[in-house]
Amino acid sequence: MTDAIGLQALEHALNALTTRVSSLREARSAYPADPRSTLDAALAELDTAGELLEASLRELRRAPRRSGERESGSQRELKLLRQVFRTFPVPVVVLDGSGVVRRISAETSRMLGSPAGYLIGRSFPLFVDVSRRAAFRSHLTAVQRGGETATFQTRLSHQGRAHTVQLAVIRLTMPGEPQAMTAVVILPLETQVSTAPAGPVTRSDASLMLASARRQELLARMTRLLLDEESLRQPVTVTRAARLLAAETADWVIADVVRDGMPRRATVLGPSDKPVTELVRVVEGLNPLTAPAVAHVLTGGSGVVHEMLEDDTLLGSVPGGPPLLRVMGAASVLIVPIQGEAGALGALTLVRLRDREPFTLADLGLMEEIGVHLGLALRARRNFQTRFQAAEALRTSVVPRALPDIPGFEAAAVYHAGSSSVGAEFYDAFPVRDGWGFALGGAVGKSEEAAAVTAMVRNGLRVLSVWESEPAEALRKMNQALTAQNSGMFVMAAAGFVRGRKIRLASAGHHPAALLQPDGGVRFTAGGGVPLGIDPEAEMFGEEITLTRGQTLVFYSDGLVASQNEQGEPYGEDRLADVLARSVAQAPATVVKAIEDDRNAFSGGRVWDEVVILALRAV
């Protein structure tokens, strides 16, 4: 092509090129198994496109507009040539000396899936396959210095699109530019050029709303997951959150949690459709602080997003090997802190590969919110675990691990804590002088203080029973000790000492025990009295009974007989007597189970107050 070319000739050549490129597209689609002839022709057209660009630039250099002049014919030609560049049928990008995009044709915008306004100002090597990026930079530098045109085959990736392309890199001298520019002409080899209408690619309002709705749905699902009771009870909070993110929004998810002041790797999840098991193990063994980007987020407390990955050392390197992100095939990275009250509790690292859309600032905002929610869940779990451990300690202090073997008797018991995390009821069995003792009861209330008072009474009765020969005397002294505490709490309790077949009973405001006869008859002991902690001078009521073979003595808490059905009717002692009458000659474990099942059927399985049942049968 001659050095001088008129606009009319340029337009004619451009139209002819457009027609030939369209024919090549049709040939590529019609004969996909015979790419060689199409490729040779396409490379020839690529040379033609380069010549047209050079001719266009020569036209641009003509007659620059002077300051203050009216728009001349040359200026109008300049505008026309710019429009020609925008509508050029081959993807073309103009780069400055550092490889940053300065101009981009509409065809390139369609191919990469982003508007020109988004792509201008980006480093073009970021679109090049990570494994070929360094080689492309070398070619770019050689062209800028030597002026020789270079061709280069690689993959371009952006917005979830991947293209195997042939690049032609040409040095340009642009009028008004202090340094040489570079044109990159792109010829797709394995993907068809989009047939979308000319113009910048923009996302519709509907697609933006859909993307926003998906983010909100992910946030809602994460919140439900973190509030699940299992997440509070078990150390699975971070792992479950990572699994959800891996399934919905990332190819790789790495979760690091700070324990004892040091970040530790908690979870690593890789693409489920790729053989990455060995790489997952490698990542699990890495120290989070060897990843510069993770260390920065942990210390700085704010998230970062790398939409197009320029530095593949952000997550450190495989031991003795290349950067980790390069091995992963990463194209986009997002890291956010797991927020705590006094600093980061950890960090979430999300990685997307080259065949997916890159992370955006909207994704960063969503993940930072998830990091806040996850931090709240971790703190809630720690508080829950602290209270749960305290409740377990209180519970073990009011309920024995197992009932001892009492000579001549069988024993069984059941305990339900009710709606409270810590129970205020207790039962116990322990050795006394020349026999065995047992006790049960509970403080009025559901707080930790009530449970602590209950534990004190249980342990106090154990100690007093070492010296006292009568359960009523042990209860009396326990009453004096509790009253002296002036806690405002009072406890209903019952105690008994077993010596041979005789049982000495004492009650401090407790329900009477039920005595089941072998013939099915049921009678109740006296019970009653004043609860512990009200009057230091209160006398404890006591009685003695002798059990014969086959008789069963059943003790129960107020939570059993006070249980209500849907109509608000109490379970009551009459219904208890009916169940016992149907349990003649049954073992204590069977009797206890029968009472429990009947109460559950009556109240629909609801338990508000603690339920304690203790059965003792003479054998």
CSV table of C-alpha atoms in Angstrom, one decimal, residues 203-571:
chain,number,residue,atom,x,y,z
A,203,ARG,CA,-24.6,-5.3,31.1
A,204,SER,CA,-28.4,-4.7,31.0
A,205,ASP,CA,-30.3,-3.5,34.0
A,206,ALA,CA,-31.9,-6.9,34.3
A,207,SER,CA,-28.6,-8.7,34.4
A,208,LEU,CA,-27.3,-6.3,37.0
A,209,MET,CA,-30.4,-6.8,39.1
A,210,LEU,CA,-30.0,-10.6,38.8
A,211,ALA,CA,-26.4,-10.4,39.9
A,212,SER,CA,-27.4,-8.3,42.9
A,213,ALA,CA,-30.2,-10.7,43.8
A,214,ARG,CA,-27.8,-13.6,43.7
A,215,ARG,CA,-25.4,-11.8,46.0
A,216,GLN,CA,-28.2,-11.1,48.4
A,217,GLU,CA,-29.3,-14.8,48.2
A,218,LEU,CA,-25.8,-15.9,49.0
A,219,LEU,CA,-25.6,-13.6,52.0
A,220,ALA,CA,-29.0,-14.9,53.3
A,221,ARG,CA,-27.9,-18.5,52.9
A,222,MET,CA,-24.7,-17.8,54.7
A,223,THR,CA,-26.5,-16.1,57.5
A,224,ARG,CA,-28.9,-19.1,57.9
A,225,LEU,CA,-25.9,-21.4,57.9
A,226,LEU,CA,-24.1,-19.5,60.6
A,227,LEU,CA,-27.1,-19.3,62.8
A,228,ASP,CA,-27.8,-23.0,62.7
A,229,GLU,CA,-27.5,-24.7,66.1
A,230,GLU,CA,-24.9,-27.2,64.8
A,231,SER,CA,-22.6,-24.3,63.8
A,232,LEU,CA,-22.8,-23.1,67.4
A,233,ARG,CA,-22.3,-26.5,69.0
A,234,GLN,CA,-19.6,-27.9,66.8
A,235,PRO,CA,-16.3,-26.5,65.4
A,236,VAL,CA,-17.7,-26.5,61.9
A,237,THR,CA,-18.5,-22.8,61.3
A,238,VAL,CA,-15.6,-21.9,59.1
A,239,THR,CA,-15.6,-25.2,57.2
A,240,ARG,CA,-19.3,-25.0,56.4
A,241,ALA,CA,-19.0,-21.3,55.3
A,242,ALA,CA,-16.1,-22.3,53.0
A,243,ARG,CA,-18.0,-25.1,51.4
A,244,LEU,CA,-20.9,-22.8,50.6
A,245,LEU,CA,-18.6,-20.2,49.0
A,246,ALA,CA,-16.8,-22.9,47.0
A,247,ALA,CA,-20.1,-24.2,45.7
A,248,GLU,CA,-21.5,-20.8,44.8
A,249,THR,CA,-18.8,-18.2,44.0
A,250,ALA,CA,-15.2,-19.4,43.8
A,251,ASP,CA,-12.9,-22.2,42.4
A,252,TRP,CA,-10.6,-22.1,45.4
A,253,VAL,CA,-11.5,-21.2,49.0
A,254,ILE,CA,-8.8,-20.9,51.7
A,255,ALA,CA,-9.9,-20.1,55.3
A,256,ASP,CA,-7.3,-19.1,57.9
A,257,VAL,CA,-8.2,-18.6,61.5
A,258,VAL,CA,-6.2,-16.9,64.3
A,259,ARG,CA,-5.7,-19.3,67.2
A,260,ASP,CA,-3.5,-18.4,70.2
A,261,GLY,CA,-2.4,-15.2,68.4
A,262,MET,CA,-1.2,-17.0,65.3
A,263,PRO,CA,-3.0,-17.5,62.0
A,264,ARG,CA,-3.5,-21.2,61.1
A,265,ARG,CA,-4.9,-22.8,58.0
A,266,ALA,CA,-8.3,-24.1,58.8
A,267,THR,CA,-9.9,-25.1,55.4
A,268,VAL,CA,-8.7,-25.5,51.8
A,269,LEU,CA,-11.2,-26.4,49.1
A,270,GLY,CA,-10.2,-26.7,45.4
A,271,PRO,CA,-12.2,-27.2,42.2
A,272,SER,CA,-14.3,-30.4,42.5
A,273,ASP,CA,-14.0,-31.1,38.8
A,274,LYS,CA,-10.2,-31.1,38.7
A,275,PRO,CA,-7.5,-33.4,40.1
A,276,VAL,CA,-6.1,-31.0,42.7
A,277,THR,CA,-5.9,-33.3,45.8
A,278,GLU,CA,-2.1,-33.1,46.0
A,279,LEU,CA,-2.1,-29.3,45.6
A,280,VAL,CA,-4.8,-29.0,48.3
A,281,ARG,CA,-2.5,-30.9,50.7
A,282,VAL,CA,0.3,-28.6,49.8
A,283,VAL,CA,-1.8,-25.5,50.4
A,284,GLU,CA,-3.0,-26.9,53.7
A,285,GLY,CA,0.6,-27.2,54.9
A,286,LEU,CA,1.6,-23.6,54.1
A,287,ASN,CA,1.9,-21.0,56.7
A,288,PRO,CA,-0.7,-18.2,56.0
A,289,LEU,CA,1.9,-15.5,56.8
A,290,THR,CA,4.0,-16.7,53.8
A,291,ALA,CA,1.2,-15.3,51.6
A,292,PRO,CA,1.9,-11.5,51.4
A,293,ALA,CA,-1.7,-10.6,50.5
A,294,VAL,CA,-3.2,-12.6,53.4
A,295,ALA,CA,-0.7,-11.1,55.9
A,296,HIS,CA,-1.6,-7.6,54.6
A,297,VAL,CA,-5.4,-8.3,55.1
A,298,LEU,CA,-4.8,-9.8,58.6
A,299,THR,CA,-2.8,-6.8,59.8
A,300,GLY,CA,-4.7,-4.1,57.9
A,301,GLY,CA,-8.2,-5.4,58.6
A,302,SER,CA,-9.6,-4.5,55.2
A,303,GLY,CA,-10.3,-6.7,52.1
A,304,VAL,CA,-8.6,-6.5,48.7
A,305,VAL,CA,-9.7,-7.6,45.2
A,306,HIS,CA,-7.5,-8.2,42.2
A,307,GLU,CA,-9.9,-8.4,39.3
A,308,MET,CA,-7.1,-9.2,36.9
A,309,LEU,CA,-4.1,-10.9,38.5
A,310,GLU,CA,-0.9,-9.1,37.8
A,311,ASP,CA,1.3,-10.4,40.6
A,312,ASP,CA,1.1,-14.1,40.9
A,313,THR,CA,3.1,-14.1,44.2
A,314,LEU,CA,0.2,-12.8,46.3
A,315,LEU,CA,-0.3,-16.1,48.0
A,316,GLY,CA,3.4,-17.1,48.1
A,317,SER,CA,4.9,-20.0,46.4
A,318,VAL,CA,4.8,-23.8,46.4
A,319,PRO,CA,7.8,-25.0,48.5
A,320,GLY,CA,10.8,-24.9,46.2
A,321,GLY,CA,8.6,-24.2,43.2
A,322,PRO,CA,6.7,-21.6,41.3
A,323,PRO,CA,4.1,-19.1,42.7
A,324,LEU,CA,1.0,-20.8,44.1
A,325,LEU,CA,-1.4,-18.7,42.0
A,326,ARG,CA,0.4,-19.7,38.8
A,327,VAL,CA,0.1,-23.4,39.7
A,328,MET,CA,-3.6,-22.9,40.4
A,329,GLY,CA,-4.2,-21.2,37.1
A,330,ALA,CA,-5.7,-18.2,38.9
A,331,ALA,CA,-7.0,-15.2,37.1
A,332,SER,CA,-8.7,-13.2,39.9
A,333,VAL,CA,-8.3,-13.1,43.7
A,334,LEU,CA,-10.3,-11.7,46.6
A,335,ILE,CA,-9.3,-11.7,50.2
A,336,VAL,CA,-11.3,-10.4,53.2
A,337,PRO,CA,-10.8,-10.5,56.9
A,338,ILE,CA,-13.0,-12.4,59.3
A,339,GLN,CA,-13.8,-9.4,61.5
A,340,GLY,CA,-13.4,-9.5,65.3
A,341,GLU,CA,-13.9,-6.9,67.9
A,342,ALA,CA,-10.2,-6.2,68.5
A,343,GLY,CA,-8.8,-7.2,65.1
A,344,ALA,CA,-9.1,-9.9,62.4
A,345,LEU,CA,-10.1,-13.4,63.6
A,346,GLY,CA,-8.9,-14.8,60.3
A,347,ALA,CA,-9.1,-14.4,56.6
A,348,LEU,CA,-11.1,-15.8,53.6
A,349,THR,CA,-9.2,-16.1,50.3
A,350,LEU,CA,-11.2,-16.8,47.2
A,351,VAL,CA,-9.7,-17.6,43.8
A,352,ARG,CA,-11.3,-17.8,40.4
A,353,LEU,CA,-9.7,-19.5,37.4
A,354,ARG,CA,-9.3,-18.1,33.9
A,355,ASP,CA,-12.6,-19.5,32.6
A,356,ARG,CA,-14.8,-17.5,35.0
A,357,GLU,CA,-15.7,-13.9,35.4
A,358,PRO,CA,-13.3,-12.0,37.6
A,359,PHE,CA,-14.2,-10.7,41.0
A,360,THR,CA,-15.5,-7.2,41.1
A,361,LEU,CA,-15.9,-4.4,43.7
A,362,ALA,CA,-19.4,-5.6,44.3
A,363,ASP,CA,-18.1,-9.1,45.2
A,364,LEU,CA,-15.6,-7.5,47.5
A,365,GLY,CA,-18.4,-5.6,49.3
A,366,LEU,CA,-20.4,-8.9,49.7
A,367,MET,CA,-17.5,-10.9,51.0
A,368,GLU,CA,-16.6,-8.2,53.5
A,369,GLU,CA,-20.1,-8.4,54.8
A,370,ILE,CA,-19.8,-12.2,55.0
A,371,GLY,CA,-16.5,-11.7,56.8
A,372,VAL,CA,-18.3,-9.6,59.4
A,373,HIS,CA,-21.1,-12.2,59.8
A,374,LEU,CA,-18.6,-15.0,60.1
A,375,GLY,CA,-16.7,-13.1,62.8
A,376,LEU,CA,-19.9,-12.6,64.7
A,377,ALA,CA,-20.7,-16.3,64.4
A,378,LEU,CA,-17.2,-17.3,65.7
A,379,ARG,CA,-17.6,-15.0,68.7
A,380,ALA,CA,-21.1,-16.3,69.3
A,381,ARG,CA,-19.8,-19.9,69.2
A,382,ARG,CA,-17.0,-19.1,71.6
A,383,ASN,CA,-19.5,-17.5,74.0
A,384,PHE,CA,-21.9,-20.4,73.5
A,385,GLN,CA,-19.1,-22.9,74.2
A,386,THR,CA,-18.0,-21.1,77.3
A,387,ARG,CA,-21.6,-21.1,78.6
A,388,PHE,CA,-22.1,-24.7,77.5
A,389,GLN,CA,-19.0,-25.9,79.3
A,390,ALA,CA,-20.1,-24.0,82.4
A,391,ALA,CA,-23.6,-25.5,82.1
A,392,GLU,CA,-22.1,-29.0,81.6
A,393,ALA,CA,-19.9,-28.5,84.7
A,394,LEU,CA,-23.0,-27.4,86.7
A,395,ARG,CA,-25.0,-30.3,85.3
A,396,THR,CA,-22.4,-32.9,86.2
A,397,SER,CA,-22.4,-31.4,89.7
A,398,VAL,CA,-26.1,-32.1,90.2
A,399,VAL,CA,-26.5,-35.4,88.4
A,400,PRO,CA,-24.3,-38.5,89.0
A,401,ARG,CA,-22.7,-40.2,86.0
A,402,ALA,CA,-24.3,-43.5,87.1
A,403,LEU,CA,-26.3,-44.9,90.0
A,404,PRO,CA,-24.3,-47.1,92.3
A,405,ASP,CA,-25.2,-50.7,93.1
A,406,ILE,CA,-27.3,-50.7,96.3
A,407,PRO,CA,-27.4,-54.2,97.9
A,408,GLY,CA,-30.9,-55.7,97.8
A,409,PHE,CA,-32.3,-53.0,95.5
A,410,GLU,CA,-32.5,-52.1,91.8
A,411,ALA,CA,-32.4,-48.4,90.9
A,412,ALA,CA,-33.0,-46.3,87.8
A,413,ALA,CA,-33.4,-42.6,87.1
A,414,VAL,CA,-34.1,-40.1,84.3
A,415,TYR,CA,-33.3,-36.4,84.0
A,416,HIS,CA,-34.4,-33.8,81.5
A,417,ALA,CA,-33.0,-30.3,81.8
A,418,GLY,CA,-36.1,-28.7,80.3
A,419,SER,CA,-36.0,-25.3,78.4
A,420,SER,CA,-33.0,-24.0,80.4
A,421,SER,CA,-29.4,-24.6,79.4
A,422,VAL,CA,-28.6,-25.3,83.1
A,423,GLY,CA,-30.8,-27.3,85.4
A,424,ALA,CA,-31.8,-26.5,88.9
A,425,GLU,CA,-32.9,-30.0,89.8
A,426,PHE,CA,-30.7,-32.8,91.2
A,427,TYR,CA,-30.7,-36.4,92.2
A,428,ASP,CA,-27.9,-38.5,93.8
A,429,ALA,CA,-27.1,-41.8,95.5
A,430,PHE,CA,-24.1,-42.2,97.9
A,431,PRO,CA,-22.8,-44.4,100.7
A,432,VAL,CA,-23.6,-43.5,104.3
A,433,ARG,CA,-22.7,-45.2,107.6
A,434,ASP,CA,-24.0,-48.7,107.6
A,435,GLY,CA,-25.9,-48.3,104.3
A,436,TRP,CA,-26.7,-46.1,101.4
A,437,GLY,CA,-28.3,-42.6,101.0
A,438,PHE,CA,-30.2,-40.9,98.2
A,439,ALA,CA,-31.5,-37.4,97.7
A,440,LEU,CA,-33.3,-35.3,95.1
A,441,GLY,CA,-34.7,-31.8,94.8
A,442,GLY,CA,-34.3,-28.5,93.1
A,443,ALA,CA,-34.0,-24.8,93.6
A,444,VAL,CA,-36.8,-22.5,92.5
A,445,GLY,CA,-35.5,-20.7,89.3
A,446,LYS,CA,-33.7,-21.4,86.1
A,447,SER,CA,-30.6,-19.3,86.4
A,448,GLU,CA,-26.9,-20.3,86.8
A,449,GLU,CA,-27.3,-19.1,90.4
A,450,ALA,CA,-30.2,-21.6,91.0
A,451,ALA,CA,-28.0,-24.4,89.5
A,452,ALA,CA,-25.1,-23.4,91.7
A,453,VAL,CA,-27.4,-23.5,94.8
A,454,THR,CA,-28.7,-26.9,93.8
A,455,ALA,CA,-25.1,-28.2,93.4
A,456,MET,CA,-24.3,-26.8,96.9
A,457,VAL,CA,-27.2,-28.6,98.5
A,458,ARG,CA,-26.4,-31.9,96.7
A,459,ASN,CA,-22.8,-31.8,97.7
A,460,GLY,CA,-23.6,-30.6,101.2
A,461,LEU,CA,-26.0,-33.5,101.9
A,462,ARG,CA,-23.2,-35.9,100.8
A,463,VAL,CA,-20.9,-34.3,103.3
A,464,LEU,CA,-23.4,-34.1,106.2
A,465,SER,CA,-24.5,-37.7,105.6
A,466,VAL,CA,-21.0,-38.9,106.7
A,467,TRP,CA,-21.7,-37.7,110.2
A,468,GLU,CA,-25.5,-37.7,110.5
A,469,SER,CA,-27.5,-40.9,111.0
A,470,GLU,CA,-30.8,-39.4,110.1
A,471,PRO,CA,-31.7,-37.8,106.8
A,472,ALA,CA,-33.9,-35.2,108.6
A,473,GLU,CA,-30.9,-34.0,110.6
A,474,ALA,CA,-28.8,-33.7,107.5
A,475,LEU,CA,-31.6,-31.6,105.9
A,476,ARG,CA,-31.9,-29.5,109.0
A,477,LYS,CA,-28.2,-28.5,109.0
A,478,MET,CA,-28.3,-27.9,105.3
A,479,ASN,CA,-31.2,-25.6,105.8
A,480,GLN,CA,-29.3,-23.6,108.4
A,481,ALA,CA,-26.3,-23.3,106.1
A,482,LEU,CA,-28.4,-22.2,103.1
A,483,THR,CA,-30.3,-19.7,105.2
A,484,ALA,CA,-27.1,-18.2,106.4
A,485,GLN,CA,-26.1,-17.5,102.8
A,486,ASN,CA,-29.0,-15.1,102.6
A,487,SER,CA,-29.2,-15.7,98.8
A,488,GLY,CA,-32.9,-15.4,98.6
A,489,MET,CA,-33.0,-18.9,97.0
A,490,PHE,CA,-34.9,-21.8,98.5
A,491,VAL,CA,-34.8,-25.5,97.6
A,492,MET,CA,-37.3,-28.3,97.8
A,493,ALA,CA,-35.6,-31.5,98.7
A,494,ALA,CA,-36.1,-35.1,99.8
A,495,ALA,CA,-33.5,-37.5,101.3
A,496,GLY,CA,-33.5,-41.1,102.4
A,497,PHE,CA,-31.1,-43.5,104.1
A,498,VAL,CA,-31.3,-47.2,103.2
A,499,ARG,CA,-30.3,-49.8,105.9
A,500,GLY,CA,-31.3,-53.3,105.0
A,501,ARG,CA,-35.0,-53.2,104.0
A,502,LYS,CA,-35.7,-50.1,106.0
A,503,ILE,CA,-35.7,-46.6,104.5
A,504,ARG,CA,-35.7,-43.5,106.6
A,505,LEU,CA,-37.2,-40.6,104.6
A,506,ALA,CA,-37.1,-36.8,105.2
A,507,SER,CA,-38.8,-34.0,103.2
A,508,ALA,CA,-38.3,-30.3,102.9
A,509,GLY,CA,-41.2,-29.1,100.9
A,510,HIS,CA,-40.8,-31.9,98.3
A,511,HIS,CA,-43.5,-33.9,96.6
A,512,PRO,CA,-44.3,-37.2,98.4
A,513,ALA,CA,-42.8,-40.4,97.0
A,514,ALA,CA,-45.2,-43.0,95.4
A,515,LEU,CA,-45.0,-46.6,96.7
A,516,LEU,CA,-46.0,-49.2,94.1
A,517,GLN,CA,-47.3,-52.5,95.6
A,518,PRO,CA,-47.0,-55.9,93.9
A,519,ASP,CA,-50.8,-56.1,93.6
A,520,GLY,CA,-50.9,-52.8,91.6
A,521,GLY,CA,-51.9,-50.6,94.5
A,522,VAL,CA,-50.3,-47.2,94.8
A,523,ARG,CA,-50.0,-45.0,97.9
A,524,PHE,CA,-48.0,-41.9,98.6
A,525,THR,CA,-45.7,-41.1,101.5
A,526,ALA,CA,-46.3,-38.1,103.7
A,527,GLY,CA,-43.8,-35.6,102.0
A,528,GLY,CA,-44.3,-31.9,102.6
A,529,GLY,CA,-42.4,-29.8,105.1
A,530,VAL,CA,-40.8,-26.4,104.7
A,531,PRO,CA,-38.3,-25.9,101.8
A,532,LEU,CA,-34.7,-25.3,102.6
A,533,GLY,CA,-33.5,-21.6,102.9
A,534,ILE,CA,-36.7,-20.0,104.2
A,535,ASP,CA,-36.7,-20.5,108.0
A,536,PRO,CA,-33.5,-21.4,109.9
A,537,GLU,CA,-35.5,-23.0,112.7
A,538,ALA,CA,-37.8,-25.1,110.4
A,539,GLU,CA,-38.1,-28.8,111.4
A,540,MET,CA,-37.8,-31.4,108.7
A,541,PHE,CA,-40.6,-33.9,108.4
A,542,GLY,CA,-39.5,-37.6,108.5
A,543,GLU,CA,-40.9,-41.1,108.4
A,544,GLU,CA,-39.7,-44.7,108.1
A,545,ILE,CA,-41.0,-47.4,105.7
A,546,THR,CA,-40.0,-51.0,105.1
A,547,LEU,CA,-39.9,-52.3,101.6
A,548,THR,CA,-40.8,-55.9,100.9
A,549,ARG,CA,-39.7,-57.8,97.8
A,550,GLY,CA,-41.3,-56.4,94.6
A,551,GLN,CA,-42.3,-53.0,96.1
A,552,THR,CA,-41.0,-49.9,94.2
A,553,LEU,CA,-40.5,-46.5,95.6
A,554,VAL,CA,-40.7,-43.7,93.0
A,555,PHE,CA,-39.5,-40.1,93.6
A,556,TYR,CA,-40.3,-37.3,91.1
A,557,SER,CA,-39.8,-33.6,90.6
A,558,ASP,CA,-42.4,-30.9,90.4
A,559,GLY,CA,-41.6,-30.6,86.6
A,560,LEU,CA,-43.3,-34.0,86.1
A,561,VAL,CA,-46.6,-33.5,87.8
A,562,ALA,CA,-46.8,-29.8,86.6
A,563,SER,CA,-46.4,-30.7,82.9
A,564,GLN,CA,-49.3,-29.4,80.9
A,565,ASN,CA,-51.1,-30.5,77.8
A,566,GLU,CA,-52.4,-28.2,75.0
A,567,GLN,CA,-55.5,-27.3,77.1
A,568,GLY,CA,-53.3,-26.2,80.0
A,569,GLU,CA,-54.3,-29.2,82.2
A,570,PRO,CA,-51.5,-30.5,84.6
A,571,TYR,CA,-50.2,-34.0,84.4
